[in-house]
Amino acid sequence: MRHSVNRPPTPDVGDDEEKQPSFQEIINIKLIESGEKERLMELLRERLVECGWKDEMLTLCRAFIKKKGRNNVTLDDLIQVITPKGRASIPDSVKAELLQRIRTFLVSASL
């Protein structure tokens, strides 16, 4: 397809058709509509506090800020450093519980 300097490219014929949502998008929509997504998020928050994960992340953040200097750290820096460590340190039991709750929801929602 050639692009003109003066006008945008002509869309392909298939682009006019409305795209069907993916299975993942359908699940997300159902979770939101039913309120289950918010219940799962609250359960996750509770479990992470119970197992000490939240305190561990707070300690990591404070150590990073102390190391770099309070005025030399941006929120983006903190997120970039802490996110991989945080994701990797979520206990398997918490992940398994959430996965089981999602599976139960999917069965009950007949998806």
PDB file of N, CA and C in Angstrom:
ATOM      1  N   MET A   1       0.840  -1.163   0.000  1.00  0.00           N
ATOM      2  CA  MET A   1       0.000   0.000   0.000  1.00  0.00           C
ATOM      3  C   MET A   1       0.889   1.231   0.000  1.00  0.00           C
ATOM      4  N   ARG A   2       0.595   2.164  -0.887  1.00  0.00           N
ATOM      5  CA  ARG A   2       1.371   3.393  -0.977  1.00  0.00           C
ATOM      6  C   ARG A   2       0.687   4.477  -0.165  1.00  0.00           C
ATOM      7  N   HIS A   3       1.473   5.250   0.515  1.00  0.00           N
ATOM      8  CA  HIS A   3       0.949   6.342   1.320  1.00  0.00           C
ATOM      9  C   HIS A   3       1.192   7.656   0.599  1.00  0.00           C
ATOM     10  N   SER A   4       0.202   8.512   0.622  1.00  0.00           N
ATOM     11  CA  SER A   4       0.322   9.829   0.021  1.00  0.00           C
ATOM     12  C   SER A   4       0.752  10.820   1.092  1.00  0.00           C
ATOM     13  N   VAL A   5       1.467  11.815   0.669  1.00  0.00           N
ATOM     14  CA  VAL A   5       1.886  12.861   1.589  1.00  0.00           C
ATOM     15  C   VAL A   5       0.685  13.689   2.035  1.00  0.00           C
ATOM     16  N   ASN A   6      -0.303  13.826   1.162  1.00  0.00           N
ATOM     17  CA  ASN A   6      -1.428  14.718   1.418  1.00  0.00           C
ATOM     18  C   ASN A   6      -2.635  14.064   2.083  1.00  0.00           C
ATOM     19  N   ARG A   7      -2.711  12.742   2.085  1.00  0.00           N
ATOM     20  CA  ARG A   7      -3.878  12.100   2.683  1.00  0.00           C
ATOM     21  C   ARG A   7      -3.465  10.806   3.378  1.00  0.00           C
ATOM     22  N   PRO A   8      -4.259  10.397   4.357  1.00  0.00           N
ATOM     23  CA  PRO A   8      -3.920   9.166   5.072  1.00  0.00           C
ATOM     24  C   PRO A   8      -4.124   7.950   4.180  1.00  0.00           C
ATOM     25  N   PRO A   9      -3.527   6.824   4.526  1.00  0.00           N
ATOM     26  CA  PRO A   9      -3.675   5.623   3.710  1.00  0.00           C
ATOM     27  C   PRO A   9      -5.128   5.152   3.690  1.00  0.00           C
ATOM     28  N   THR A  10      -5.525   4.553   2.599  1.00  0.00           N
ATOM     29  CA  THR A  10      -6.864   3.998   2.468  1.00  0.00           C
ATOM     30  C   THR A  10      -6.923   2.724   3.298  1.00  0.00           C
ATOM     31  N   PRO A  11      -7.947   2.597   4.145  1.00  0.00           N
ATOM     32  CA  PRO A  11      -8.026   1.389   4.975  1.00  0.00           C
ATOM     33  C   PRO A  11      -8.324   0.161   4.131  1.00  0.00           C
ATOM     34  N   ASP A  12      -7.842  -0.974   4.598  1.00  0.00           N
ATOM     35  CA  ASP A  12      -8.126  -2.231   3.921  1.00  0.00           C
ATOM     36  C   ASP A  12      -9.604  -2.562   4.082  1.00  0.00           C
ATOM     37  N   VAL A  13     -10.127  -3.397   3.215  1.00  0.00           N
ATOM     38  CA  VAL A  13     -11.540  -3.764   3.247  1.00  0.00           C
ATOM     39  C   VAL A  13     -11.897  -4.435   4.574  1.00  0.00           C
ATOM     40  N   GLY A  14     -11.040  -5.272   5.086  1.00  0.00           N
ATOM     41  CA  GLY A  14     -11.300  -5.992   6.330  1.00  0.00           C
ATOM     42  C   GLY A  14     -11.299  -5.113   7.564  1.00  0.00           C
ATOM     43  N   ASP A  15     -10.753  -3.930   7.489  1.00  0.00           N
ATOM     44  CA  ASP A  15     -10.679  -3.045   8.648  1.00  0.00           C
ATOM     45  C   ASP A  15     -12.033  -2.484   9.051  1.00  0.00           C
ATOM     46  N   ASP A  16     -12.995  -2.463   8.118  1.00  0.00           N
ATOM     47  CA  ASP A  16     -14.302  -1.900   8.411  1.00  0.00           C
ATOM     48  C   ASP A  16     -15.126  -2.810   9.313  1.00  0.00           C
ATOM     49  N   GLU A  17     -14.865  -4.088   9.263  1.00  0.00           N
ATOM     50  CA  GLU A  17     -15.620  -5.029  10.082  1.00  0.00           C
ATOM     51  C   GLU A  17     -15.281  -4.819  11.550  1.00  0.00           C
ATOM     52  N   GLU A  18     -16.300  -4.912  12.379  1.00  0.00           N
ATOM     53  CA  GLU A  18     -16.085  -4.779  13.819  1.00  0.00           C
ATOM     54  C   GLU A  18     -15.312  -6.003  14.303  1.00  0.00           C
ATOM     55  N   LYS A  19     -14.250  -5.766  15.049  1.00  0.00           N
ATOM     56  CA  LYS A  19     -13.426  -6.863  15.534  1.00  0.00           C
ATOM     57  C   LYS A  19     -14.118  -7.534  16.709  1.00  0.00           C
ATOM     58  N   GLN A  20     -14.074  -8.842  16.711  1.00  0.00           N
ATOM     59  CA  GLN A  20     -14.656  -9.613  17.798  1.00  0.00           C
ATOM     60  C   GLN A  20     -13.692  -9.614  18.979  1.00  0.00           C
ATOM     61  N   PRO A  21     -14.207  -9.458  20.202  1.00  0.00           N
ATOM     62  CA  PRO A  21     -13.308  -9.467  21.363  1.00  0.00           C
ATOM     63  C   PRO A  21     -12.693 -10.855  21.554  1.00  0.00           C
ATOM     64  N   SER A  22     -11.471 -10.869  22.048  1.00  0.00           N
ATOM     65  CA  SER A  22     -10.791 -12.143  22.303  1.00  0.00           C
ATOM     66  C   SER A  22     -11.414 -12.798  23.534  1.00  0.00           C
ATOM     67  N   PHE A  23     -11.094 -14.060  23.731  1.00  0.00           N
ATOM     68  CA  PHE A  23     -11.615 -14.794  24.883  1.00  0.00           C
ATOM     69  C   PHE A  23     -11.179 -14.109  26.180  1.00  0.00           C
ATOM     70  N   GLN A  24      -9.943 -13.651  26.211  1.00  0.00           N
ATOM     71  CA  GLN A  24      -9.430 -12.951  27.392  1.00  0.00           C
ATOM     72  C   GLN A  24     -10.227 -11.671  27.658  1.00  0.00           C
ATOM     73  N   GLU A  25     -10.547 -10.936  26.608  1.00  0.00           N
ATOM     74  CA  GLU A  25     -11.334  -9.708  26.755  1.00  0.00           C
ATOM     75  C   GLU A  25     -12.745 -10.021  27.248  1.00  0.00           C
ATOM     76  N   ILE A  26     -13.331 -11.105  26.747  1.00  0.00           N
ATOM     77  CA  ILE A  26     -14.667 -11.510  27.183  1.00  0.00           C
ATOM     78  C   ILE A  26     -14.651 -11.852  28.670  1.00  0.00           C
ATOM     79  N   ILE A  27     -13.635 -12.591  29.113  1.00  0.00           N
ATOM     80  CA  ILE A  27     -13.511 -12.949  30.523  1.00  0.00           C
ATOM     81  C   ILE A  27     -13.381 -11.689  31.369  1.00  0.00           C
ATOM     82  N   ASN A  28     -12.548 -10.767  30.940  1.00  0.00           N
ATOM     83  CA  ASN A  28     -12.353  -9.524  31.687  1.00  0.00           C
ATOM     84  C   ASN A  28     -13.666  -8.743  31.797  1.00  0.00           C
ATOM     85  N   ILE A  29     -14.413  -8.664  30.727  1.00  0.00           N
ATOM     86  CA  ILE A  29     -15.700  -7.970  30.736  1.00  0.00           C
ATOM     87  C   ILE A  29     -16.653  -8.625  31.728  1.00  0.00           C
ATOM     88  N   LYS A  30     -16.730  -9.952  31.707  1.00  0.00           N
ATOM     89  CA  LYS A  30     -17.617 -10.681  32.618  1.00  0.00           C
ATOM     90  C   LYS A  30     -17.197 -10.480  34.075  1.00  0.00           C
ATOM     91  N   LEU A  31     -15.883 -10.496  34.312  1.00  0.00           N
ATOM     92  CA  LEU A  31     -15.391 -10.274  35.677  1.00  0.00           C
ATOM     93  C   LEU A  31     -15.784  -8.885  36.178  1.00  0.00           C
ATOM     94  N   ILE A  32     -15.653  -7.888  35.335  1.00  0.00           N
ATOM     95  CA  ILE A  32     -15.986  -6.514  35.725  1.00  0.00           C
ATOM     96  C   ILE A  32     -17.490  -6.365  35.928  1.00  0.00           C
ATOM     97  N   GLU A  33     -18.278  -6.851  34.978  1.00  0.00           N
ATOM     98  CA  GLU A  33     -19.738  -6.702  35.049  1.00  0.00           C
ATOM     99  C   GLU A  33     -20.324  -7.371  36.287  1.00  0.00           C
ATOM    100  N   SER A  34     -19.766  -8.497  36.673  1.00  0.00           N
ATOM    101  CA  SER A  34     -20.296  -9.244  37.816  1.00  0.00           C
ATOM    102  C   SER A  34     -19.791  -8.709  39.154  1.00  0.00           C
ATOM    103  N   GLY A  35     -18.757  -7.875  39.108  1.00  0.00           N
ATOM    104  CA  GLY A  35     -18.163  -7.390  40.346  1.00  0.00           C
ATOM    105  C   GLY A  35     -17.114  -8.333  40.907  1.00  0.00           C
ATOM    106  N   GLU A  36     -16.906  -9.456  40.242  1.00  0.00           N
ATOM    107  CA  GLU A  36     -15.946 -10.453  40.719  1.00  0.00           C
ATOM    108  C   GLU A  36     -14.510  -9.941  40.657  1.00  0.00           C
ATOM    109  N   LYS A  37     -14.205  -9.105  39.681  1.00  0.00           N
ATOM    110  CA  LYS A  37     -12.842  -8.585  39.565  1.00  0.00           C
ATOM    111  C   LYS A  37     -12.469  -7.782  40.810  1.00  0.00           C
ATOM    112  N   GLU A  38     -13.378  -6.949  41.278  1.00  0.00           N
ATOM    113  CA  GLU A  38     -13.106  -6.154  42.482  1.00  0.00           C
ATOM    114  C   GLU A  38     -12.968  -7.055  43.710  1.00  0.00           C
ATOM    115  N   ARG A  39     -13.801  -8.106  43.800  1.00  0.00           N
ATOM    116  CA  ARG A  39     -13.682  -9.051  44.929  1.00  0.00           C
ATOM    117  C   ARG A  39     -12.345  -9.781  44.887  1.00  0.00           C
ATOM    118  N   LEU A  40     -11.893 -10.156  43.688  1.00  0.00           N
ATOM    119  CA  LEU A  40     -10.601 -10.823  43.547  1.00  0.00           C
ATOM    120  C   LEU A  40      -9.449  -9.886  43.920  1.00  0.00           C
ATOM    121  N   MET A  41      -9.565  -8.627  43.520  1.00  0.00           N
ATOM    122  CA  MET A  41      -8.523  -7.645  43.861  1.00  0.00           C
ATOM    123  C   MET A  41      -8.448  -7.458  45.382  1.00  0.00           C
ATOM    124  N   GLU A  42      -9.602  -7.407  46.023  1.00  0.00           N
ATOM    125  CA  GLU A  42      -9.629  -7.248  47.483  1.00  0.00           C
ATOM    126  C   GLU A  42      -9.035  -8.476  48.166  1.00  0.00           C
ATOM    127  N   LEU A  43      -9.368  -9.665  47.675  1.00  0.00           N
ATOM    128  CA  LEU A  43      -8.791 -10.897  48.212  1.00  0.00           C
ATOM    129  C   LEU A  43      -7.275 -10.882  48.057  1.00  0.00           C
ATOM    130  N   LEU A  44      -6.800 -10.467  46.897  1.00  0.00           N
ATOM    131  CA  LEU A  44      -5.357 -10.384  46.656  1.00  0.00           C
ATOM    132  C   LEU A  44      -4.700  -9.428  47.645  1.00  0.00           C
ATOM    133  N   ARG A  45      -5.289  -8.254  47.834  1.00  0.00           N
ATOM    134  CA  ARG A  45      -4.736  -7.292  48.799  1.00  0.00           C
ATOM    135  C   ARG A  45      -4.638  -7.899  50.198  1.00  0.00           C
ATOM    136  N   GLU A  46      -5.710  -8.556  50.623  1.00  0.00           N
ATOM    137  CA  GLU A  46      -5.730  -9.181  51.955  1.00  0.00           C
ATOM    138  C   GLU A  46      -4.636 -10.232  52.095  1.00  0.00           C
ATOM    139  N   ARG A  47      -4.534 -11.102  51.105  1.00  0.00           N
ATOM    140  CA  ARG A  47      -3.545 -12.189  51.182  1.00  0.00           C
ATOM    141  C   ARG A  47      -2.112 -11.651  51.164  1.00  0.00           C
ATOM    142  N   LEU A  48      -1.858 -10.610  50.373  1.00  0.00           N
ATOM    143  CA  LEU A  48      -0.510 -10.050  50.315  1.00  0.00           C
ATOM    144  C   LEU A  48      -0.131  -9.363  51.622  1.00  0.00           C
ATOM    145  N   VAL A  49      -1.102  -8.761  52.285  1.00  0.00           N
ATOM    146  CA  VAL A  49      -0.828  -8.158  53.596  1.00  0.00           C
ATOM    147  C   VAL A  49      -0.581  -9.265  54.616  1.00  0.00           C
ATOM    148  N   GLU A  50      -1.427 -10.305  54.605  1.00  0.00           N
ATOM    149  CA  GLU A  50      -1.312 -11.414  55.558  1.00  0.00           C
ATOM    150  C   GLU A  50       0.046 -12.105  55.491  1.00  0.00           C
ATOM    151  N   CYS A  51       0.563 -12.293  54.284  1.00  0.00           N
ATOM    152  CA  CYS A  51       1.819 -13.042  54.136  1.00  0.00           C
ATOM    153  C   CYS A  51       3.054 -12.153  54.281  1.00  0.00           C
ATOM    154  N   GLY A  52       2.859 -10.855  54.480  1.00  0.00           N
ATOM    155  CA  GLY A  52       3.990  -9.966  54.684  1.00  0.00           C
ATOM    156  C   GLY A  52       4.592  -9.412  53.410  1.00  0.00           C
ATOM    157  N   TRP A  53       3.994  -9.701  52.275  1.00  0.00           N
ATOM    158  CA  TRP A  53       4.508  -9.237  50.988  1.00  0.00           C
ATOM    159  C   TRP A  53       4.509  -7.714  50.906  1.00  0.00           C
ATOM    160  N   LYS A  54       3.440  -7.103  51.376  1.00  0.00           N
ATOM    161  CA  LYS A  54       3.335  -5.644  51.298  1.00  0.00           C
ATOM    162  C   LYS A  54       4.449  -4.978  52.109  1.00  0.00           C
ATOM    163  N   ASP A  55       4.707  -5.488  53.303  1.00  0.00           N
ATOM    164  CA  ASP A  55       5.783  -4.933  54.137  1.00  0.00           C
ATOM    165  C   ASP A  55       7.151  -5.139  53.487  1.00  0.00           C
ATOM    166  N   GLU A  56       7.319  -6.287  52.840  1.00  0.00           N
ATOM    167  CA  GLU A  56       8.578  -6.577  52.143  1.00  0.00           C
ATOM    168  C   GLU A  56       8.807  -5.583  50.999  1.00  0.00           C
ATOM    169  N   MET A  57       7.750  -5.273  50.249  1.00  0.00           N
ATOM    170  CA  MET A  57       7.867  -4.318  49.142  1.00  0.00           C
ATOM    171  C   MET A  57       8.144  -2.908  49.672  1.00  0.00           C
ATOM    172  N   LEU A  58       7.530  -2.560  50.784  1.00  0.00           N
ATOM    173  CA  LEU A  58       7.767  -1.262  51.406  1.00  0.00           C
ATOM    174  C   LEU A  58       9.234  -1.136  51.827  1.00  0.00           C
ATOM    175  N   THR A  59       9.765  -2.205  52.389  1.00  0.00           N
ATOM    176  CA  THR A  59      11.167  -2.221  52.800  1.00  0.00           C
ATOM    177  C   THR A  59      12.091  -2.074  51.589  1.00  0.00           C
ATOM    178  N   LEU A  60      11.776  -2.782  50.505  1.00  0.00           N
ATOM    179  CA  LEU A  60      12.583  -2.664  49.280  1.00  0.00           C
ATOM    180  C   LEU A  60      12.541  -1.239  48.726  1.00  0.00           C
ATOM    181  N   CYS A  61      11.370  -0.639  48.737  1.00  0.00           N
ATOM    182  CA  CYS A  61      11.236   0.739  48.240  1.00  0.00           C
ATOM    183  C   CYS A  61      12.067   1.697  49.081  1.00  0.00           C
ATOM    184  N   ARG A  62      11.975   1.559  50.385  1.00  0.00           N
ATOM    185  CA  ARG A  62      12.734   2.451  51.272  1.00  0.00           C
ATOM    186  C   ARG A  62      14.235   2.280  51.081  1.00  0.00           C
ATOM    187  N   ALA A  63      14.677   1.022  50.915  1.00  0.00           N
ATOM    188  CA  ALA A  63      16.105   0.760  50.711  1.00  0.00           C
ATOM    189  C   ALA A  63      16.587   1.371  49.396  1.00  0.00           C
ATOM    190  N   PHE A  64      15.775   1.252  48.355  1.00  0.00           N
ATOM    191  CA  PHE A  64      16.144   1.813  47.046  1.00  0.00           C
ATOM    192  C   PHE A  64      16.236   3.334  47.129  1.00  0.00           C
ATOM    193  N   ILE A  65      15.268   3.953  47.788  1.00  0.00           N
ATOM    194  CA  ILE A  65      15.260   5.408  47.929  1.00  0.00           C
ATOM    195  C   ILE A  65      16.456   5.878  48.754  1.00  0.00           C
ATOM    196  N   LYS A  66      16.762   5.149  49.805  1.00  0.00           N
ATOM    197  CA  LYS A  66      17.905   5.513  50.648  1.00  0.00           C
ATOM    198  C   LYS A  66      19.216   5.394  49.866  1.00  0.00           C
ATOM    199  N   LYS A  67      19.319   4.347  49.049  1.00  0.00           N
ATOM    200  CA  LYS A  67      20.527   4.116  48.267  1.00  0.00           C
ATOM    201  C   LYS A  67      20.732   5.209  47.212  1.00  0.00           C
ATOM    202  N   LYS A  68      19.674   5.575  46.504  1.00  0.00           N
ATOM    203  CA  LYS A  68      19.772   6.550  45.418  1.00  0.00           C
ATOM    204  C   LYS A  68      19.700   7.996  45.902  1.00  0.00           C
ATOM    205  N   GLY A  69      19.146   8.198  47.066  1.00  0.00           N
ATOM    206  CA  GLY A  69      18.946   9.559  47.545  1.00  0.00           C
ATOM    207  C   GLY A  69      17.521   9.999  47.264  1.00  0.00           C
ATOM    208  N   ARG A  70      16.915  10.581  48.247  1.00  0.00           N
ATOM    209  CA  ARG A  70      15.498  10.943  48.166  1.00  0.00           C
ATOM    210  C   ARG A  70      15.169  11.842  46.973  1.00  0.00           C
ATOM    211  N   ASN A  71      16.055  12.760  46.661  1.00  0.00           N
ATOM    212  CA  ASN A  71      15.797  13.700  45.570  1.00  0.00           C
ATOM    213  C   ASN A  71      16.182  13.165  44.196  1.00  0.00           C
ATOM    214  N   ASN A  72      16.775  11.976  44.156  1.00  0.00           N
ATOM    215  CA  ASN A  72      17.247  11.411  42.893  1.00  0.00           C
ATOM    216  C   ASN A  72      16.390  10.256  42.386  1.00  0.00           C
ATOM    217  N   VAL A  73      15.250  10.019  43.012  1.00  0.00           N
ATOM    218  CA  VAL A  73      14.400   8.894  42.639  1.00  0.00           C
ATOM    219  C   VAL A  73      13.055   9.413  42.150  1.00  0.00           C
ATOM    220  N   THR A  74      12.645   8.893  40.992  1.00  0.00           N
ATOM    221  CA  THR A  74      11.307   9.210  40.500  1.00  0.00           C
ATOM    222  C   THR A  74      10.416   7.993  40.715  1.00  0.00           C
ATOM    223  N   LEU A  75       9.130   8.204  40.624  1.00  0.00           N
ATOM    224  CA  LEU A  75       8.194   7.101  40.763  1.00  0.00           C
ATOM    225  C   LEU A  75       8.438   6.059  39.680  1.00  0.00           C
ATOM    226  N   ASP A  76       8.740   6.503  38.474  1.00  0.00           N
ATOM    227  CA  ASP A  76       9.020   5.572  37.374  1.00  0.00           C
ATOM    228  C   ASP A  76      10.239   4.702  37.681  1.00  0.00           C
ATOM    229  N   ASP A  77      11.288   5.296  38.262  1.00  0.00           N
ATOM    230  CA  ASP A  77      12.476   4.525  38.653  1.00  0.00           C
ATOM    231  C   ASP A  77      12.097   3.444  39.658  1.00  0.00           C
ATOM    232  N   LEU A  78      11.318   3.841  40.636  1.00  0.00           N
ATOM    233  CA  LEU A  78      10.911   2.928  41.693  1.00  0.00           C
ATOM    234  C   LEU A  78      10.080   1.778  41.125  1.00  0.00           C
ATOM    235  N   ILE A  79       9.143   2.093  40.274  1.00  0.00           N
ATOM    236  CA  ILE A  79       8.294   1.067  39.659  1.00  0.00           C
ATOM    237  C   ILE A  79       9.129   0.114  38.814  1.00  0.00           C
ATOM    238  N   GLN A  80      10.060   0.656  38.043  1.00  0.00           N
ATOM    239  CA  GLN A  80      10.887  -0.165  37.165  1.00  0.00           C
ATOM    240  C   GLN A  80      11.738  -1.157  37.962  1.00  0.00           C
ATOM    241  N   VAL A  81      12.242  -0.742  39.104  1.00  0.00           N
ATOM    242  CA  VAL A  81      13.104  -1.607  39.907  1.00  0.00           C
ATOM    243  C   VAL A  81      12.300  -2.599  40.749  1.00  0.00           C
ATOM    244  N   ILE A  82      11.217  -2.143  41.351  1.00  0.00           N
ATOM    245  CA  ILE A  82      10.491  -2.950  42.323  1.00  0.00           C
ATOM    246  C   ILE A  82       9.510  -3.939  41.671  1.00  0.00           C
ATOM    247  N   THR A  83       8.902  -3.580  40.552  1.00  0.00           N
ATOM    248  CA  THR A  83       7.876  -4.429  39.934  1.00  0.00           C
ATOM    249  C   THR A  83       8.352  -5.858  39.663  1.00  0.00           C
ATOM    250  N   PRO A  84       9.490  -6.069  39.021  1.00  0.00           N
ATOM    251  CA  PRO A  84       9.910  -7.455  38.782  1.00  0.00           C
ATOM    252  C   PRO A  84      10.134  -8.241  40.080  1.00  0.00           C
ATOM    253  N   LYS A  85      10.709  -7.581  41.069  1.00  0.00           N
ATOM    254  CA  LYS A  85      10.936  -8.246  42.357  1.00  0.00           C
ATOM    255  C   LYS A  85       9.609  -8.565  43.031  1.00  0.00           C
ATOM    256  N   GLY A  86       8.684  -7.637  42.940  1.00  0.00           N
ATOM    257  CA  GLY A  86       7.375  -7.841  43.559  1.00  0.00           C
ATOM    258  C   GLY A  86       6.611  -8.986  42.933  1.00  0.00           C
ATOM    259  N   ARG A  87       6.594  -9.025  41.620  1.00  0.00           N
ATOM    260  CA  ARG A  87       5.884 -10.104  40.927  1.00  0.00           C
ATOM    261  C   ARG A  87       6.499 -11.461  41.226  1.00  0.00           C
ATOM    262  N   ALA A  88       7.810 -11.500  41.270  1.00  0.00           N
ATOM    263  CA  ALA A  88       8.501 -12.764  41.507  1.00  0.00           C
ATOM    264  C   ALA A  88       8.326 -13.263  42.938  1.00  0.00           C
ATOM    265  N   SER A  89       8.045 -12.364  43.866  1.00  0.00           N
ATOM    266  CA  SER A  89       7.978 -12.763  45.270  1.00  0.00           C
ATOM    267  C   SER A  89       6.568 -13.027  45.782  1.00  0.00           C
ATOM    268  N   ILE A  90       5.560 -12.970  44.912  1.00  0.00           N
ATOM    269  CA  ILE A  90       4.202 -13.307  45.347  1.00  0.00           C
ATOM    270  C   ILE A  90       4.169 -14.807  45.637  1.00  0.00           C
ATOM    271  N   PRO A  91       3.712 -15.185  46.827  1.00  0.00           N
ATOM    272  CA  PRO A  91       3.707 -16.609  47.193  1.00  0.00           C
ATOM    273  C   PRO A  91       2.843 -17.453  46.247  1.00  0.00           C
ATOM    274  N   ASP A  92       3.313 -18.656  45.983  1.00  0.00           N
ATOM    275  CA  ASP A  92       2.579 -19.560  45.096  1.00  0.00           C
ATOM    276  C   ASP A  92       1.192 -19.883  45.642  1.00  0.00           C
ATOM    277  N   SER A  93       1.059 -19.929  46.958  1.00  0.00           N
ATOM    278  CA  SER A  93      -0.246 -20.235  47.550  1.00  0.00           C
ATOM    279  C   SER A  93      -1.272 -19.148  47.209  1.00  0.00           C
ATOM    280  N   VAL A  94      -0.838 -17.905  47.174  1.00  0.00           N
ATOM    281  CA  VAL A  94      -1.732 -16.794  46.825  1.00  0.00           C
ATOM    282  C   VAL A  94      -2.123 -16.903  45.352  1.00  0.00           C
ATOM    283  N   LYS A  95      -1.153 -17.194  44.496  1.00  0.00           N
ATOM    284  CA  LYS A  95      -1.440 -17.349  43.071  1.00  0.00           C
ATOM    285  C   LYS A  95      -2.424 -18.498  42.842  1.00  0.00           C
ATOM    286  N   ALA A  96      -2.194 -19.620  43.544  1.00  0.00           N
ATOM    287  CA  ALA A  96      -3.056 -20.791  43.379  1.00  0.00           C
ATOM    288  C   ALA A  96      -4.483 -20.497  43.836  1.00  0.00           C
ATOM    289  N   GLU A  97      -4.621 -19.785  44.940  1.00  0.00           N
ATOM    290  CA  GLU A  97      -5.949 -19.446  45.447  1.00  0.00           C
ATOM    291  C   GLU A  97      -6.705 -18.556  44.454  1.00  0.00           C
ATOM    292  N   LEU A  98      -6.024 -17.559  43.932  1.00  0.00           N
ATOM    293  CA  LEU A  98      -6.661 -16.680  42.955  1.00  0.00           C
ATOM    294  C   LEU A  98      -7.039 -17.428  41.682  1.00  0.00           C
ATOM    295  N   LEU A  99      -6.152 -18.275  41.213  1.00  0.00           N
ATOM    296  CA  LEU A  99      -6.431 -19.062  40.016  1.00  0.00           C
ATOM    297  C   LEU A  99      -7.646 -19.956  40.232  1.00  0.00           C
ATOM    298  N   GLN A 100      -7.740 -20.565  41.389  1.00  0.00           N
ATOM    299  CA  GLN A 100      -8.888 -21.420  41.691  1.00  0.00           C
ATOM    300  C   GLN A 100     -10.183 -20.620  41.723  1.00  0.00           C
ATOM    301  N   ARG A 101     -10.133 -19.426  42.295  1.00  0.00           N
ATOM    302  CA  ARG A 101     -11.323 -18.563  42.335  1.00  0.00           C
ATOM    303  C   ARG A 101     -11.742 -18.149  40.922  1.00  0.00           C
ATOM    304  N   ILE A 102     -10.768 -17.865  40.064  1.00  0.00           N
ATOM    305  CA  ILE A 102     -11.080 -17.490  38.679  1.00  0.00           C
ATOM    306  C   ILE A 102     -11.693 -18.676  37.940  1.00  0.00           C
ATOM    307  N   ARG A 103     -11.132 -19.848  38.137  1.00  0.00           N
ATOM    308  CA  ARG A 103     -11.686 -21.051  37.496  1.00  0.00           C
ATOM    309  C   ARG A 103     -13.122 -21.294  37.942  1.00  0.00           C
ATOM    310  N   THR A 104     -13.368 -21.166  39.235  1.00  0.00           N
ATOM    311  CA  THR A 104     -14.714 -21.341  39.765  1.00  0.00           C
ATOM    312  C   THR A 104     -15.671 -20.353  39.127  1.00  0.00           C
ATOM    313  N   PHE A 105     -15.223 -19.107  38.994  1.00  0.00           N
ATOM    314  CA  PHE A 105     -16.060 -18.085  38.365  1.00  0.00           C
ATOM    315  C   PHE A 105     -16.369 -18.456  36.921  1.00  0.00           C
ATOM    316  N   LEU A 106     -15.354 -18.897  36.180  1.00  0.00           N
ATOM    317  CA  LEU A 106     -15.546 -19.240  34.773  1.00  0.00           C
ATOM    318  C   LEU A 106     -16.539 -20.398  34.619  1.00  0.00           C
ATOM    319  N   VAL A 107     -16.471 -21.383  35.499  1.00  0.00           N
ATOM    320  CA  VAL A 107     -17.397 -22.500  35.444  1.00  0.00           C
ATOM    321  C   VAL A 107     -18.818 -22.013  35.742  1.00  0.00           C
ATOM    322  N   SER A 108     -18.961 -21.180  36.765  1.00  0.00           N
ATOM    323  CA  SER A 108     -20.286 -20.680  37.130  1.00  0.00           C
ATOM    324  C   SER A 108     -20.854 -19.743  36.079  1.00  0.00           C
ATOM    325  N   ALA A 109     -19.986 -19.032  35.357  1.00  0.00           N
ATOM    326  CA  ALA A 109     -20.440 -18.110  34.316  1.00  0.00           C
ATOM    327  C   ALA A 109     -20.630 -18.827  32.975  1.00  0.00           C
ATOM    328  N   SER A 110     -20.332 -20.113  32.940  1.00  0.00           N
ATOM    329  CA  SER A 110     -20.477 -20.945  31.727  1.00  0.00           C
ATOM    330  C   SER A 110     -19.683 -20.388  30.548  1.00  0.00           C
ATOM    331  N   LEU A 111     -18.436 -20.052  30.799  1.00  0.00           N
ATOM    332  CA  LEU A 111     -17.569 -19.570  29.713  1.00  0.00           C
ATOM    333  C   LEU A 111     -16.657 -20.655  29.221  1.00  0.00           C
TER     334      LEU A 111
END
